[in-house]
Short mmCIF file of C-alpha atoms in Angstrom, two decimals:
data_model
loop_
_atom_site.label_atom_id
_atom_site.label_comp_id
_atom_site.label_asym_id
_atom_site.label_seq_id
_atom_site.Cartn_x
_atom_site.Cartn_y
_atom_site.Cartn_z
CA MET A 1056 -44.88 -5.45 35.59
CA LYS A 1057 -48.55 -4.70 36.08
CA ALA A 1058 -50.37 -3.18 33.12
CA THR A 1059 -52.55 -0.12 33.55
CA TYR A 1060 -55.64 0.21 31.41
CA VAL A 1061 -58.12 3.00 30.75
CA CYS A 1062 -61.67 1.84 30.10
CA VAL A 1063 -64.17 3.91 28.14
CA ILE A 1064 -67.68 3.24 29.41
CA GLY A 1065 -70.64 3.47 27.08
CA LEU A 1066 -72.69 0.69 25.59
CA VAL A 1067 -69.45 -1.27 25.53
CA VAL A 1068 -66.39 -0.93 27.71
CA VAL A 1069 -63.25 -0.92 25.60
CA CYS A 1070 -59.90 -0.99 27.35
CA PHE A 1071 -56.73 0.59 26.04
CA GLY A 1072 -53.32 0.95 27.61
CA THR A 1073 -52.80 4.34 29.22
CA ALA A 1074 -49.58 4.83 27.32
CA ALA A 1075 -47.49 3.03 24.73
CA ASN A 1076 -45.63 1.20 27.50
CA ALA A 1077 -48.93 -0.08 29.01
CA SER A 1078 -50.10 -1.48 25.68
CA ASN A 1079 -46.64 -2.88 25.19
CA SER A 1080 -46.98 -4.39 28.65
CA MET A 1081 -50.14 -6.28 27.63
CA ALA A 1082 -48.38 -7.49 24.49
CA GLN A 1083 -45.33 -8.48 26.52
CA GLU A 1084 -47.40 -10.27 29.17
CA MET A 1085 -49.47 -12.17 26.62
CA THR A 1086 -46.43 -13.13 24.55
CA ALA A 1087 -44.53 -14.20 27.68
CA ALA A 1088 -47.46 -16.32 28.86
CA HIS A 1089 -47.63 -18.09 25.50
CA ASN A 1090 -43.86 -18.54 25.27
CA SER A 1091 -43.43 -19.99 28.75
CA TYR A 1092 -45.75 -22.85 27.80
CA ARG A 1093 -44.28 -23.22 24.32
CA ALA A 1094 -40.79 -23.60 25.80
CA ARG A 1095 -41.99 -26.56 27.90
CA VAL A 1096 -42.79 -28.56 24.74
CA GLY A 1097 -39.87 -27.30 22.65
CA SER A 1098 -41.85 -24.95 20.39
CA PRO A 1099 -40.03 -21.75 19.36
CA PRO A 1100 -41.14 -18.44 20.88
CA LEU A 1101 -43.90 -16.35 19.30
CA THR A 1102 -43.47 -12.75 18.19
CA TRP A 1103 -46.17 -10.16 18.85
CA SER A 1104 -47.97 -8.92 15.72
CA GLU A 1105 -49.63 -5.50 15.84
CA SER A 1106 -51.72 -6.34 12.76
CA LEU A 1107 -53.04 -9.51 14.40
CA ALA A 1108 -53.64 -7.55 17.63
CA THR A 1109 -55.67 -4.94 15.73
CA ARG A 1110 -57.72 -7.68 14.08
CA ALA A 1111 -58.26 -9.46 17.42
CA GLN A 1112 -59.24 -6.20 19.16
CA LYS A 1113 -61.85 -5.41 16.51
CA TRP A 1114 -63.30 -8.91 16.83
CA ALA A 1115 -63.38 -8.78 20.64
CA ARG A 1116 -65.23 -5.45 20.47
CA SER A 1117 -67.67 -6.85 17.88
CA LEU A 1118 -68.42 -9.91 20.02
CA VAL A 1119 -69.18 -7.76 23.07
CA GLU A 1120 -71.32 -5.30 21.10
CA ARG A 1121 -73.36 -8.14 19.57
CA GLY A 1122 -73.51 -10.28 22.71
CA ALA A 1123 -71.93 -13.10 20.71
CA PHE A 1124 -69.13 -15.59 21.26
CA ALA A 1125 -67.90 -17.17 18.03
CA HIS A 1126 -64.79 -17.43 15.90
CA GLN A 1127 -64.36 -15.12 12.93
CA ASP A 1128 -63.72 -16.62 9.53
CA GLY A 1129 -60.31 -16.16 8.13
CA GLN A 1130 -56.85 -17.38 7.42
CA PHE A 1131 -55.56 -17.24 11.00
CA GLY A 1132 -55.82 -19.49 14.03
CA GLU A 1133 -57.87 -18.08 16.88
CA ASN A 1134 -58.48 -18.67 20.58
CA LEU A 1135 -61.36 -17.06 22.48
CA PHE A 1136 -61.84 -16.57 26.21
CA GLU A 1137 -64.83 -15.13 28.07
CA ILE A 1138 -65.34 -14.22 31.71
CA SER A 1139 -68.55 -13.00 33.31
CA GLY A 1140 -68.57 -10.51 36.17
CA GLY A 1141 -64.84 -10.05 36.39
CA HIS A 1142 -61.58 -9.29 34.67
CA ALA A 1143 -58.88 -11.64 33.44
CA THR A 1144 -55.14 -11.21 32.97
CA PRO A 1145 -53.00 -12.44 30.10
CA ALA A 1146 -51.60 -15.18 32.35
CA SER A 1147 -55.05 -16.36 33.43
CA VAL A 1148 -56.36 -16.38 29.85
CA VAL A 1149 -53.46 -18.43 28.49
CA GLY A 1150 -53.59 -20.60 31.61
CA ALA A 1151 -57.23 -21.43 30.91
CA TRP A 1152 -56.35 -22.53 27.39
CA MET A 1153 -53.41 -24.53 28.69
CA SER A 1154 -55.66 -26.38 31.14
CA GLU A 1155 -56.72 -28.45 28.13
CA GLU A 1156 -53.23 -30.01 28.05
CA THR A 1157 -54.45 -32.97 30.09
CA ASN A 1158 -56.92 -33.81 27.31
CA TYR A 1159 -54.20 -34.16 24.67
CA SER A 1160 -52.34 -37.45 24.05
CA ARG A 1161 -48.95 -36.91 22.44
CA GLU A 1162 -48.64 -40.66 21.80
CA THR A 1163 -51.80 -40.83 19.66
CA ASN A 1164 -51.97 -37.14 18.64
CA SER A 1165 -55.58 -37.07 19.77
CA CYS A 1166 -57.87 -35.39 22.28
CA LYS A 1167 -60.12 -37.15 24.76
CA ALA A 1168 -62.06 -33.88 25.15
CA ARG A 1169 -61.49 -30.28 24.08
CA CYS A 1170 -57.83 -29.47 23.49
CA GLY A 1171 -57.72 -27.16 20.44
CA HIS A 1172 -56.94 -24.05 22.48
CA TYR A 1173 -53.97 -25.83 24.03
CA THR A 1174 -52.65 -27.17 20.73
CA GLN A 1175 -52.94 -23.73 19.11
CA VAL A 1176 -50.93 -22.10 21.90
CA VAL A 1177 -48.08 -24.63 21.50
CA TRP A 1178 -48.35 -25.21 17.72
CA HIS A 1179 -44.73 -25.49 16.58
CA ASN A 1180 -45.10 -23.76 13.21
CA THR A 1181 -47.01 -20.73 14.52
CA LYS A 1182 -44.74 -17.68 14.57
CA PHE A 1183 -46.92 -14.67 15.43
CA VAL A 1184 -49.65 -13.84 17.94
CA GLY A 1185 -51.80 -10.75 18.47
CA CYS A 1186 -54.56 -10.35 21.04
CA GLY A 1187 -57.33 -7.97 22.04
CA VAL A 1188 -59.82 -7.60 24.88
CA ALA A 1189 -63.16 -5.83 25.23
CA GLY A 1190 -65.90 -5.90 27.82
CA ASP A 1191 -69.14 -4.47 29.08
CA ALA A 1192 -70.82 -4.48 32.49
CA LYS A 1193 -71.53 -8.22 32.22
CA ARG A 1194 -68.55 -9.85 30.56
CA GLU A 1195 -65.08 -9.56 29.13
CA VAL A 1196 -63.96 -11.24 25.89
CA TRP A 1197 -60.38 -11.97 24.90
CA VAL A 1198 -59.31 -12.91 21.37
CA CYS A 1199 -55.89 -14.09 20.23
CA ASP A 1200 -55.10 -14.62 16.55
CA TYR A 1201 -52.21 -16.80 15.32
CA ASP A 1202 -50.18 -16.87 12.11
CA PRO A 1203 -49.67 -19.32 10.61
CA PRO A 1204 -52.65 -21.13 12.13
CA GLY A 1205 -52.33 -24.40 13.98
CA ASN A 1206 -54.62 -27.36 14.52
CA ILE A 1207 -54.07 -28.88 11.09
CA VAL A 1208 -55.74 -32.28 10.99
CA GLY A 1209 -53.22 -35.11 10.99
CA GLU A 1210 -50.29 -32.92 12.05
CA ARG A 1211 -48.73 -32.93 15.50
CA PRO A 1212 -48.58 -29.64 17.42
CA TYR A 1213 -44.91 -30.14 18.39
#
């Protein structure tokens, strides 16, 4: 199912689903993308959280408005994605994070390069995810928040 979005153009472009089923579609696509990868490593499926999605949407909008790209402080795990001059899909966003899988060693529970996005996506104890997206003429920023957070030092993701 392809999601339909309405974008409000001003200083910042903010995209919203055209109807409840379109916003549900984004939630469904993002959750499905996460869960397909989680199933491969034996992690239980995530459930979409509207409260996390609201938080993530506000942060995505803030990052675009300020021209910034940084994690927000808080009690949740968080993955960020940014694209310049184009638009991403839930599958491409999660796929980008999952590309870090090759940097993770299950045997030693270590990374040879960046792999924290990957480990957060598949973190076994994480139960909820909520995501948001905002953009302007130059870039699009995606934020996903996770509860409980992953990437706890010394613990294995799955």
